[in-house]
Amino acid sequence: MNGSDIQTDLTRNTENSASELLMRSFFFLCASLSILTTLSIIVLLVTEAAKFFELTAPLLGVEGPTASIVDFLTGKEWIINNEQFGVLTLVSATLMITIGSAAIAMPLGVATAIYLSEYARPQLRAVLKPALEVLAGIPTVVYGFFAVIYITPALEIVFPDIGTFNLLSASIVVGIMIIPMVASISEDAMSAVPDELRQAGYGMGATKFDVSTGIVVPAALSGIFSSFILALSRAIGETMAVTIAAGAQANYLNPLDPASYLEGALPMTAAMVSLLTGDTTGGGLAYRSLFAIGLTLFVITLTMNIVSDLIARHYREEY
């Protein structure tokens, strides 16, 4: 190798190193921006929510009315101008919508995933899966109007006493919204199960149904549980659909009472929208309650994501 070849190789290696360093710096910047954005949101929620509570507001130099953290977390009355601020009223409505939507999305989503993964022909699957995922691209406000215009009138046939705005309609429409998430993630998990396990089941004389439900689904439990938690997190954080369908009246309802689903209520996200779009004075106690609700919602979703990760690790299968 002559001197010119050595010089060429050195130049090429230098260019590759510079290009590698540039790409590493770019990806590091992207990762840092994601982390900084998350941390900024957390700091905003914590600092603004701290101004709302009487225990922490003086530490930030906030003067004026404050709320008790105990009353906030245990109170069952949500009144704006005359205070109260019991977040359990909002949590109960959010919990009921989450339970109702889960009862719809989980079985339908898993059944859809089983069909797409185990029964559908490749040509049919190539059409059905994108068509199913189109549901996830529909604006949520459209789902809200769909619930009011179509779902609620249909429910009135079965439940004549149901209100125009009710939690049952909101639960159904949110359940429809999160079906694609459950079905898509569960189907990916089932498709990742090795065919050797299926063939072993067929070799033992199992039917298609036995293999699908007795071998494939248990082997894909990690991904299925993850899809459940992610879908429920989406249901908890849904805003416009529940704002339109569930109503704006803050009622504390018993999540274990089926009749409560026929009434309207105010979920946490709808309360936040109401505070932002209403006549609430910026910087006032009612305005600061917006961040207290947001922090509560953040803690709930964060807890669910942590639980999802723990469950996924517990049931993860390595092939």
mmCIF file of C-alpha atoms in Angstrom:
data_model
loop_
_atom_site.group_PDB
_atom_site.id
_atom_site.type_symbol
_atom_site.label_atom_id
_atom_site.label_comp_id
_atom_site.label_asym_id
_atom_site.label_seq_id
_atom_site.Cartn_x
_atom_site.Cartn_y
_atom_site.Cartn_z
ATOM 1 C CA MET A 1 0.000 0.000 0.000
ATOM 2 C CA ASN A 2 1.516 3.308 -1.090
ATOM 3 C CA GLY A 3 1.381 6.629 0.707
ATOM 4 C CA SER A 4 -1.599 7.952 -1.273
ATOM 5 C CA ASP A 5 -3.717 4.917 -0.317
ATOM 6 C CA ILE A 6 -2.840 5.359 3.344
ATOM 7 C CA GLN A 7 -3.760 9.039 3.125
ATOM 8 C CA THR A 8 -7.063 8.168 1.461
ATOM 9 C CA ASP A 9 -7.900 5.634 4.187
ATOM 10 C CA LEU A 10 -7.069 8.162 6.908
ATOM 11 C CA THR A 11 -9.242 10.773 5.225
ATOM 12 C CA ARG A 12 -12.112 8.296 4.892
ATOM 13 C CA ASN A 13 -11.814 7.232 8.532
ATOM 14 C CA THR A 14 -11.779 10.865 9.635
ATOM 15 C CA GLU A 15 -14.921 11.591 7.613
ATOM 16 C CA ASN A 16 -16.649 8.506 9.021
ATOM 17 C CA SER A 17 -15.719 9.494 12.557
ATOM 18 C CA ALA A 18 -17.018 13.017 12.029
ATOM 19 C CA SER A 19 -20.244 11.697 10.527
ATOM 20 C CA GLU A 20 -20.658 9.209 13.389
ATOM 21 C CA LEU A 21 -20.062 11.944 15.957
ATOM 22 C CA LEU A 22 -22.602 14.193 14.244
ATOM 23 C CA MET A 23 -25.283 11.491 14.230
ATOM 24 C CA ARG A 24 -24.594 10.561 17.858
ATOM 25 C CA SER A 25 -24.889 14.204 18.839
ATOM 26 C CA PHE A 26 -28.171 14.526 16.938
ATOM 27 C CA PHE A 27 -29.735 11.453 18.562
ATOM 28 C CA PHE A 28 -28.500 12.548 21.975
ATOM 29 C CA LEU A 29 -30.127 15.939 21.409
ATOM 30 C CA CYS A 30 -33.430 14.270 20.507
ATOM 31 C CA ALA A 31 -33.301 12.105 23.627
ATOM 32 C CA SER A 32 -32.374 15.091 25.783
ATOM 33 C CA LEU A 33 -35.267 17.152 24.406
ATOM 34 C CA SER A 34 -37.704 14.366 25.278
ATOM 35 C CA ILE A 35 -36.373 14.142 28.828
ATOM 36 C CA LEU A 36 -36.304 17.926 29.272
ATOM 37 C CA THR A 37 -39.878 18.225 28.018
ATOM 38 C CA THR A 38 -41.054 15.602 30.508
ATOM 39 C CA LEU A 39 -39.162 17.220 33.360
ATOM 40 C CA SER A 40 -40.532 20.655 32.421
ATOM 41 C CA ILE A 41 -44.104 19.343 32.545
ATOM 42 C CA ILE A 42 -43.485 17.718 35.925
ATOM 43 C CA VAL A 43 -41.921 20.884 37.358
ATOM 44 C CA LEU A 44 -44.800 22.991 36.034
ATOM 45 C CA LEU A 45 -47.455 20.718 37.522
ATOM 46 C CA VAL A 46 -45.718 20.384 40.889
ATOM 47 C CA THR A 47 -44.924 24.084 41.352
ATOM 48 C CA GLU A 48 -48.334 25.330 40.233
ATOM 49 C CA ALA A 49 -50.186 22.661 42.216
ATOM 50 C CA ALA A 50 -48.122 23.562 45.287
ATOM 51 C CA LYS A 51 -49.581 27.085 45.096
ATOM 52 C CA PHE A 52 -53.030 25.562 45.463
ATOM 53 C CA PHE A 53 -52.497 23.745 48.761
ATOM 54 C CA GLU A 54 -52.330 25.536 52.093
ATOM 55 C CA LEU A 55 -49.426 23.379 53.251
ATOM 56 C CA THR A 56 -47.062 24.358 50.437
ATOM 57 C CA ALA A 57 -48.367 27.713 49.191
ATOM 58 C CA PRO A 58 -46.591 29.797 51.896
ATOM 59 C CA LEU A 59 -43.282 28.218 50.913
ATOM 60 C CA LEU A 60 -43.701 29.722 47.442
ATOM 61 C CA GLY A 61 -44.766 33.108 48.764
ATOM 62 C CA VAL A 62 -48.362 32.731 47.604
ATOM 63 C CA GLU A 63 -50.901 34.896 49.385
ATOM 64 C CA GLY A 64 -54.656 34.526 49.345
ATOM 65 C CA PRO A 65 -57.015 31.577 49.687
ATOM 66 C CA THR A 66 -55.690 28.039 49.536
ATOM 67 C CA ALA A 67 -57.148 24.551 49.838
ATOM 68 C CA SER A 68 -56.482 21.673 52.181
ATOM 69 C CA ILE A 69 -54.755 18.720 50.548
ATOM 70 C CA VAL A 70 -56.790 16.334 52.713
ATOM 71 C CA ASP A 71 -60.087 17.918 51.656
ATOM 72 C CA PHE A 72 -58.934 17.888 48.054
ATOM 73 C CA LEU A 73 -58.114 14.185 48.040
ATOM 74 C CA THR A 74 -61.083 13.022 50.147
ATOM 75 C CA GLY A 75 -63.827 15.546 49.391
ATOM 76 C CA LYS A 76 -66.912 14.530 47.415
ATOM 77 C CA GLU A 77 -68.093 18.019 46.451
ATOM 78 C CA TRP A 78 -66.632 19.958 43.523
ATOM 79 C CA ILE A 79 -67.782 23.573 43.694
ATOM 80 C CA ILE A 80 -65.836 26.374 42.081
ATOM 81 C CA ASN A 81 -66.849 29.779 43.408
ATOM 82 C CA ASN A 82 -67.858 28.644 46.876
ATOM 83 C CA GLU A 83 -64.748 26.450 47.048
ATOM 84 C CA GLN A 84 -65.013 22.771 48.296
ATOM 85 C CA PHE A 85 -62.735 21.272 45.560
ATOM 86 C CA GLY A 86 -63.205 17.574 46.325
ATOM 87 C CA VAL A 87 -61.385 15.730 43.571
ATOM 88 C CA LEU A 88 -63.048 12.391 44.372
ATOM 89 C CA THR A 89 -66.065 13.631 42.437
ATOM 90 C CA LEU A 90 -63.949 13.946 39.306
ATOM 91 C CA VAL A 91 -61.956 10.772 39.970
ATOM 92 C CA SER A 92 -65.136 8.711 40.330
ATOM 93 C CA ALA A 93 -66.402 9.823 36.911
ATOM 94 C CA THR A 94 -63.009 9.186 35.308
ATOM 95 C CA LEU A 95 -62.792 5.769 36.958
ATOM 96 C CA MET A 96 -66.257 4.798 35.757
ATOM 97 C CA ILE A 97 -65.475 5.759 32.165
ATOM 98 C CA THR A 98 -62.210 3.817 32.372
ATOM 99 C CA ILE A 99 -63.942 0.708 33.721
ATOM 100 C CA GLY A 100 -66.726 0.929 31.155
ATOM 101 C CA SER A 101 -64.385 1.455 28.218
ATOM 102 C CA ALA A 102 -62.129 -1.383 29.411
ATOM 103 C CA ALA A 103 -65.108 -3.759 29.525
ATOM 104 C CA ILE A 104 -65.688 -2.984 25.845
ATOM 105 C CA ALA A 105 -62.182 -2.602 24.443
ATOM 106 C CA MET A 106 -60.338 -5.442 26.177
ATOM 107 C CA PRO A 107 -62.390 -8.446 25.014
ATOM 108 C CA LEU A 108 -63.090 -6.997 21.566
ATOM 109 C CA GLY A 109 -59.496 -5.908 21.105
ATOM 110 C CA VAL A 110 -58.035 -9.272 22.108
ATOM 111 C CA ALA A 111 -60.586 -11.150 19.982
ATOM 112 C CA THR A 112 -59.720 -8.944 17.021
ATOM 113 C CA ALA A 113 -56.012 -9.550 17.612
ATOM 114 C CA ILE A 114 -56.555 -13.321 17.727
ATOM 115 C CA TYR A 115 -58.426 -13.216 14.429
ATOM 116 C CA LEU A 116 -55.822 -11.054 12.714
ATOM 117 C CA SER A 117 -52.902 -13.110 14.019
ATOM 118 C CA GLU A 118 -54.273 -16.649 13.801
ATOM 119 C CA TYR A 119 -57.248 -16.808 11.448
ATOM 120 C CA ALA A 120 -57.059 -14.031 8.839
ATOM 121 C CA ARG A 121 -55.312 -14.713 5.534
ATOM 122 C CA PRO A 122 -52.283 -12.470 4.874
ATOM 123 C CA GLN A 123 -54.116 -10.595 2.111
ATOM 124 C CA LEU A 124 -57.136 -9.979 4.331
ATOM 125 C CA ARG A 125 -54.958 -9.020 7.313
ATOM 126 C CA ALA A 126 -53.107 -6.485 5.163
ATOM 127 C CA VAL A 127 -56.452 -4.748 4.594
ATOM 128 C CA LEU A 128 -58.158 -5.187 7.959
ATOM 129 C CA LYS A 129 -55.349 -4.024 10.222
ATOM 130 C CA PRO A 130 -54.828 -0.626 8.525
ATOM 131 C CA ALA A 131 -58.606 -0.194 8.364
ATOM 132 C CA LEU A 132 -58.843 -0.866 12.099
ATOM 133 C CA GLU A 133 -56.064 1.595 12.853
ATOM 134 C CA VAL A 134 -57.955 4.293 10.950
ATOM 135 C CA LEU A 135 -60.188 4.511 14.037
ATOM 136 C CA ALA A 136 -57.204 5.825 15.982
ATOM 137 C CA GLY A 137 -56.807 8.682 13.507
ATOM 138 C CA ILE A 138 -60.325 10.058 13.837
ATOM 139 C CA PRO A 139 -60.404 13.307 15.874
ATOM 140 C CA THR A 140 -61.717 12.698 19.362
ATOM 141 C CA VAL A 141 -64.196 15.557 19.096
ATOM 142 C CA VAL A 142 -65.876 13.607 16.284
ATOM 143 C CA TYR A 143 -66.252 10.657 18.638
ATOM 144 C CA GLY A 144 -67.919 12.975 21.138
ATOM 145 C CA PHE A 145 -70.519 14.138 18.650
ATOM 146 C CA PHE A 146 -70.987 10.543 17.489
ATOM 147 C CA ALA A 147 -71.812 9.562 21.068
ATOM 148 C CA VAL A 148 -74.363 12.346 21.510
ATOM 149 C CA ILE A 149 -76.034 11.983 18.111
ATOM 150 C CA TYR A 150 -76.050 8.211 17.652
ATOM 151 C CA ILE A 151 -75.059 6.245 20.763
ATOM 152 C CA THR A 152 -77.195 8.097 23.326
ATOM 153 C CA PRO A 153 -80.429 7.914 21.219
ATOM 154 C CA ALA A 154 -79.799 4.190 20.745
ATOM 155 C CA LEU A 155 -79.359 3.757 24.495
ATOM 156 C CA GLU A 156 -82.616 5.630 25.134
ATOM 157 C CA ILE A 157 -84.461 2.754 23.476
ATOM 158 C CA VAL A 158 -83.178 0.385 26.168
ATOM 159 C CA PHE A 159 -82.933 2.893 29.039
ATOM 160 C CA PRO A 160 -85.711 5.488 28.653
ATOM 161 C CA ASP A 161 -84.588 7.414 31.747
ATOM 162 C CA ILE A 162 -81.039 7.936 30.540
ATOM 163 C CA GLY A 163 -79.859 11.539 30.303
ATOM 164 C CA THR A 164 -78.635 13.275 27.184
ATOM 165 C CA PHE A 165 -75.184 13.369 28.722
ATOM 166 C CA ASN A 166 -74.279 10.168 30.515
ATOM 167 C CA LEU A 167 -71.301 8.031 31.460
ATOM 168 C CA LEU A 168 -72.520 4.945 29.609
ATOM 169 C CA SER A 169 -72.391 6.694 26.256
ATOM 170 C CA ALA A 170 -68.988 8.158 27.113
ATOM 171 C CA SER A 171 -67.698 4.715 28.134
ATOM 172 C CA ILE A 172 -68.877 3.137 24.891
ATOM 173 C CA VAL A 173 -67.330 5.757 22.653
ATOM 174 C CA VAL A 174 -64.013 5.734 24.555
ATOM 175 C CA GLY A 175 -64.037 1.933 24.390
ATOM 176 C CA ILE A 176 -64.413 2.146 20.603
ATOM 177 C CA MET A 177 -61.546 4.630 20.496
ATOM 178 C CA ILE A 178 -59.061 2.391 22.320
ATOM 179 C CA ILE A 179 -59.932 -0.869 20.548
ATOM 180 C CA PRO A 180 -57.296 -0.228 17.827
ATOM 181 C CA MET A 181 -54.587 0.226 20.464
ATOM 182 C CA VAL A 182 -55.462 -3.033 22.231
ATOM 183 C CA ALA A 183 -55.869 -4.949 18.980
ATOM 184 C CA SER A 184 -52.731 -3.639 17.286
ATOM 185 C CA ILE A 185 -50.310 -4.129 20.190
ATOM 186 C CA SER A 186 -51.828 -7.502 21.117
ATOM 187 C CA GLU A 187 -51.640 -8.678 17.512
ATOM 188 C CA ASP A 188 -47.985 -7.697 17.300
ATOM 189 C CA ALA A 189 -47.301 -9.662 20.478
ATOM 190 C CA MET A 190 -49.137 -12.718 19.152
ATOM 191 C CA SER A 191 -47.375 -12.548 15.793
ATOM 192 C CA ALA A 192 -44.041 -12.583 17.641
ATOM 193 C CA VAL A 193 -44.827 -15.979 19.181
ATOM 194 C CA PRO A 194 -42.662 -18.601 17.365
ATOM 195 C CA ASP A 195 -44.482 -20.899 14.968
ATOM 196 C CA GLU A 196 -42.737 -23.848 16.621
ATOM 197 C CA LEU A 197 -45.085 -23.480 19.590
ATOM 198 C CA ARG A 198 -48.115 -23.563 17.306
ATOM 199 C CA GLN A 199 -46.827 -26.587 15.423
ATOM 200 C CA ALA A 200 -46.159 -28.379 18.696
ATOM 201 C CA GLY A 201 -49.772 -27.782 19.696
ATOM 202 C CA TYR A 202 -51.077 -29.072 16.373
ATOM 203 C CA GLY A 203 -48.802 -32.076 16.738
ATOM 204 C CA MET A 204 -50.519 -32.889 20.029
ATOM 205 C CA GLY A 205 -53.901 -32.854 18.302
ATOM 206 C CA ALA A 206 -55.022 -29.376 19.405
ATOM 207 C CA THR A 207 -57.526 -27.450 17.329
ATOM 208 C CA LYS A 208 -56.978 -23.957 15.936
ATOM 209 C CA PHE A 209 -58.996 -22.494 18.805
ATOM 210 C CA ASP A 210 -57.044 -24.466 21.399
ATOM 211 C CA VAL A 211 -53.730 -23.307 19.975
ATOM 212 C CA SER A 212 -54.866 -19.679 19.769
ATOM 213 C CA THR A 213 -56.280 -19.442 23.280
ATOM 214 C CA GLY A 214 -54.154 -22.032 25.086
ATOM 215 C CA ILE A 215 -50.724 -21.428 23.562
ATOM 216 C CA VAL A 216 -50.486 -18.168 21.646
ATOM 217 C CA VAL A 217 -52.379 -15.925 24.074
ATOM 218 C CA PRO A 218 -50.493 -17.116 27.202
ATOM 219 C CA ALA A 219 -47.188 -16.748 25.361
ATOM 220 C CA ALA A 220 -48.104 -13.177 24.378
ATOM 221 C CA LEU A 221 -49.447 -12.114 27.788
ATOM 222 C CA SER A 222 -46.665 -9.573 28.275
ATOM 223 C CA GLY A 223 -47.653 -7.584 25.205
ATOM 224 C CA ILE A 224 -51.366 -8.042 25.853
ATOM 225 C CA PHE A 225 -51.124 -6.663 29.389
ATOM 226 C CA SER A 226 -49.044 -3.765 28.107
ATOM 227 C CA SER A 227 -51.732 -2.973 25.552
ATOM 228 C CA PHE A 228 -54.350 -2.987 28.323
ATOM 229 C CA ILE A 229 -52.476 -0.508 30.489
ATOM 230 C CA LEU A 230 -51.604 1.784 27.597
ATOM 231 C CA ALA A 231 -55.200 1.748 26.385
ATOM 232 C CA LEU A 232 -56.506 2.493 29.877
ATOM 233 C CA SER A 233 -54.025 5.345 30.196
ATOM 234 C CA ARG A 234 -55.442 6.721 26.960
ATOM 235 C CA ALA A 235 -58.965 6.311 28.333
ATOM 236 C CA ILE A 236 -58.107 8.143 31.547
ATOM 237 C CA GLY A 237 -56.533 11.023 29.667
ATOM 238 C CA GLU A 238 -59.203 11.344 26.986
ATOM 239 C CA THR A 239 -60.577 14.885 26.866
ATOM 240 C CA MET A 240 -62.896 16.047 24.111
ATOM 241 C CA ALA A 241 -64.964 12.873 23.681
ATOM 242 C CA VAL A 242 -65.822 12.657 27.379
ATOM 243 C CA THR A 243 -66.291 16.431 27.654
ATOM 244 C CA ILE A 244 -69.042 16.247 25.053
ATOM 245 C CA ALA A 245 -70.587 12.883 25.950
ATOM 246 C CA ALA A 246 -70.407 12.799 29.762
ATOM 247 C CA GLY A 247 -71.677 16.294 30.507
ATOM 248 C CA ALA A 248 -70.415 18.997 32.833
ATOM 249 C CA GLN A 249 -72.300 18.403 36.079
ATOM 250 C CA ALA A 250 -70.015 17.397 38.944
ATOM 251 C CA ASN A 251 -71.756 14.473 40.627
ATOM 252 C CA TYR A 252 -70.100 11.978 42.934
ATOM 253 C CA LEU A 253 -71.198 8.554 41.712
ATOM 254 C CA ASN A 254 -70.567 5.054 42.973
ATOM 255 C CA PRO A 255 -68.465 3.183 40.377
ATOM 256 C CA LEU A 256 -69.881 -0.130 41.639
ATOM 257 C CA ASP A 257 -73.499 0.923 40.974
ATOM 258 C CA PRO A 258 -74.498 0.089 37.361
ATOM 259 C CA ALA A 259 -77.356 2.607 37.500
ATOM 260 C CA SER A 260 -74.814 5.409 37.967
ATOM 261 C CA TYR A 261 -73.698 4.975 34.364
ATOM 262 C CA LEU A 262 -77.034 6.375 33.206
ATOM 263 C CA GLU A 263 -76.256 9.742 34.813
ATOM 264 C CA GLY A 264 -73.998 12.539 33.701
ATOM 265 C CA ALA A 265 -70.846 13.492 35.544
ATOM 266 C CA LEU A 266 -67.677 15.546 35.213
ATOM 267 C CA PRO A 267 -64.454 13.605 34.523
ATOM 268 C CA MET A 268 -61.092 15.077 35.419
ATOM 269 C CA THR A 269 -60.135 16.060 31.881
ATOM 270 C CA ALA A 270 -63.527 17.666 31.267
ATOM 271 C CA ALA A 271 -63.135 19.670 34.477
ATOM 272 C CA MET A 272 -59.785 20.951 33.241
ATOM 273 C CA VAL A 273 -61.321 22.034 29.946
ATOM 274 C CA SER A 274 -64.161 23.726 31.813
ATOM 275 C CA LEU A 275 -61.708 25.649 34.001
ATOM 276 C CA LEU A 276 -59.638 26.763 31.028
ATOM 277 C CA THR A 277 -62.557 27.873 28.867
ATOM 278 C CA GLY A 278 -64.748 29.326 31.631
ATOM 279 C CA ASP A 279 -64.669 32.624 33.505
ATOM 280 C CA THR A 280 -61.979 31.468 35.922
ATOM 281 C CA THR A 281 -59.621 34.267 36.892
ATOM 282 C CA GLY A 282 -55.989 33.557 36.065
ATOM 283 C CA GLY A 283 -53.960 33.108 39.225
ATOM 284 C CA GLY A 284 -57.021 32.558 41.423
ATOM 285 C CA LEU A 285 -57.728 29.514 43.559
ATOM 286 C CA ALA A 286 -60.005 27.928 40.963
ATOM 287 C CA TYR A 287 -57.370 28.455 38.291
ATOM 288 C CA ARG A 288 -54.696 26.840 40.458
ATOM 289 C CA SER A 289 -56.980 23.856 41.043
ATOM 290 C CA LEU A 290 -56.494 23.129 37.349
ATOM 291 C CA PHE A 291 -52.885 22.169 38.023
ATOM 292 C CA ALA A 292 -53.849 20.146 41.097
ATOM 293 C CA ILE A 293 -56.174 18.087 38.912
ATOM 294 C CA GLY A 294 -53.468 17.756 36.280
ATOM 295 C CA LEU A 295 -50.951 16.548 38.864
ATOM 296 C CA THR A 296 -53.453 13.995 40.193
ATOM 297 C CA LEU A 297 -54.096 12.753 36.672
ATOM 298 C CA PHE A 298 -50.363 12.587 35.981
ATOM 299 C CA VAL A 299 -49.739 10.514 39.115
ATOM 300 C CA ILE A 300 -52.519 8.082 38.168
ATOM 301 C CA THR A 301 -51.241 7.556 34.623
ATOM 302 C CA LEU A 302 -47.625 7.317 35.792
ATOM 303 C CA THR A 303 -48.606 4.651 38.312
ATOM 304 C CA MET A 304 -50.402 2.697 35.608
ATOM 305 C CA ASN A 305 -47.383 2.858 33.315
ATOM 306 C CA ILE A 306 -45.108 1.620 36.099
ATOM 307 C CA VAL A 307 -47.514 -1.244 36.806
ATOM 308 C CA SER A 308 -47.589 -2.026 33.081
ATOM 309 C CA ASP A 309 -43.807 -2.235 32.971
ATOM 310 C CA LEU A 310 -43.702 -4.513 36.020
ATOM 311 C CA ILE A 311 -46.370 -6.816 34.578
ATOM 312 C CA ALA A 312 -44.634 -6.902 31.205
ATOM 313 C CA ARG A 313 -41.363 -7.892 32.857
ATOM 314 C CA HIS A 314 -43.066 -10.574 34.936
ATOM 315 C CA TYR A 315 -44.786 -12.236 31.989
ATOM 316 C CA ARG A 316 -42.126 -11.582 29.360
ATOM 317 C CA GLU A 317 -41.172 -14.686 27.395
ATOM 318 C CA GLU A 318 -37.824 -14.963 25.614
ATOM 319 C CA TYR A 319 -37.542 -17.271 22.628
#
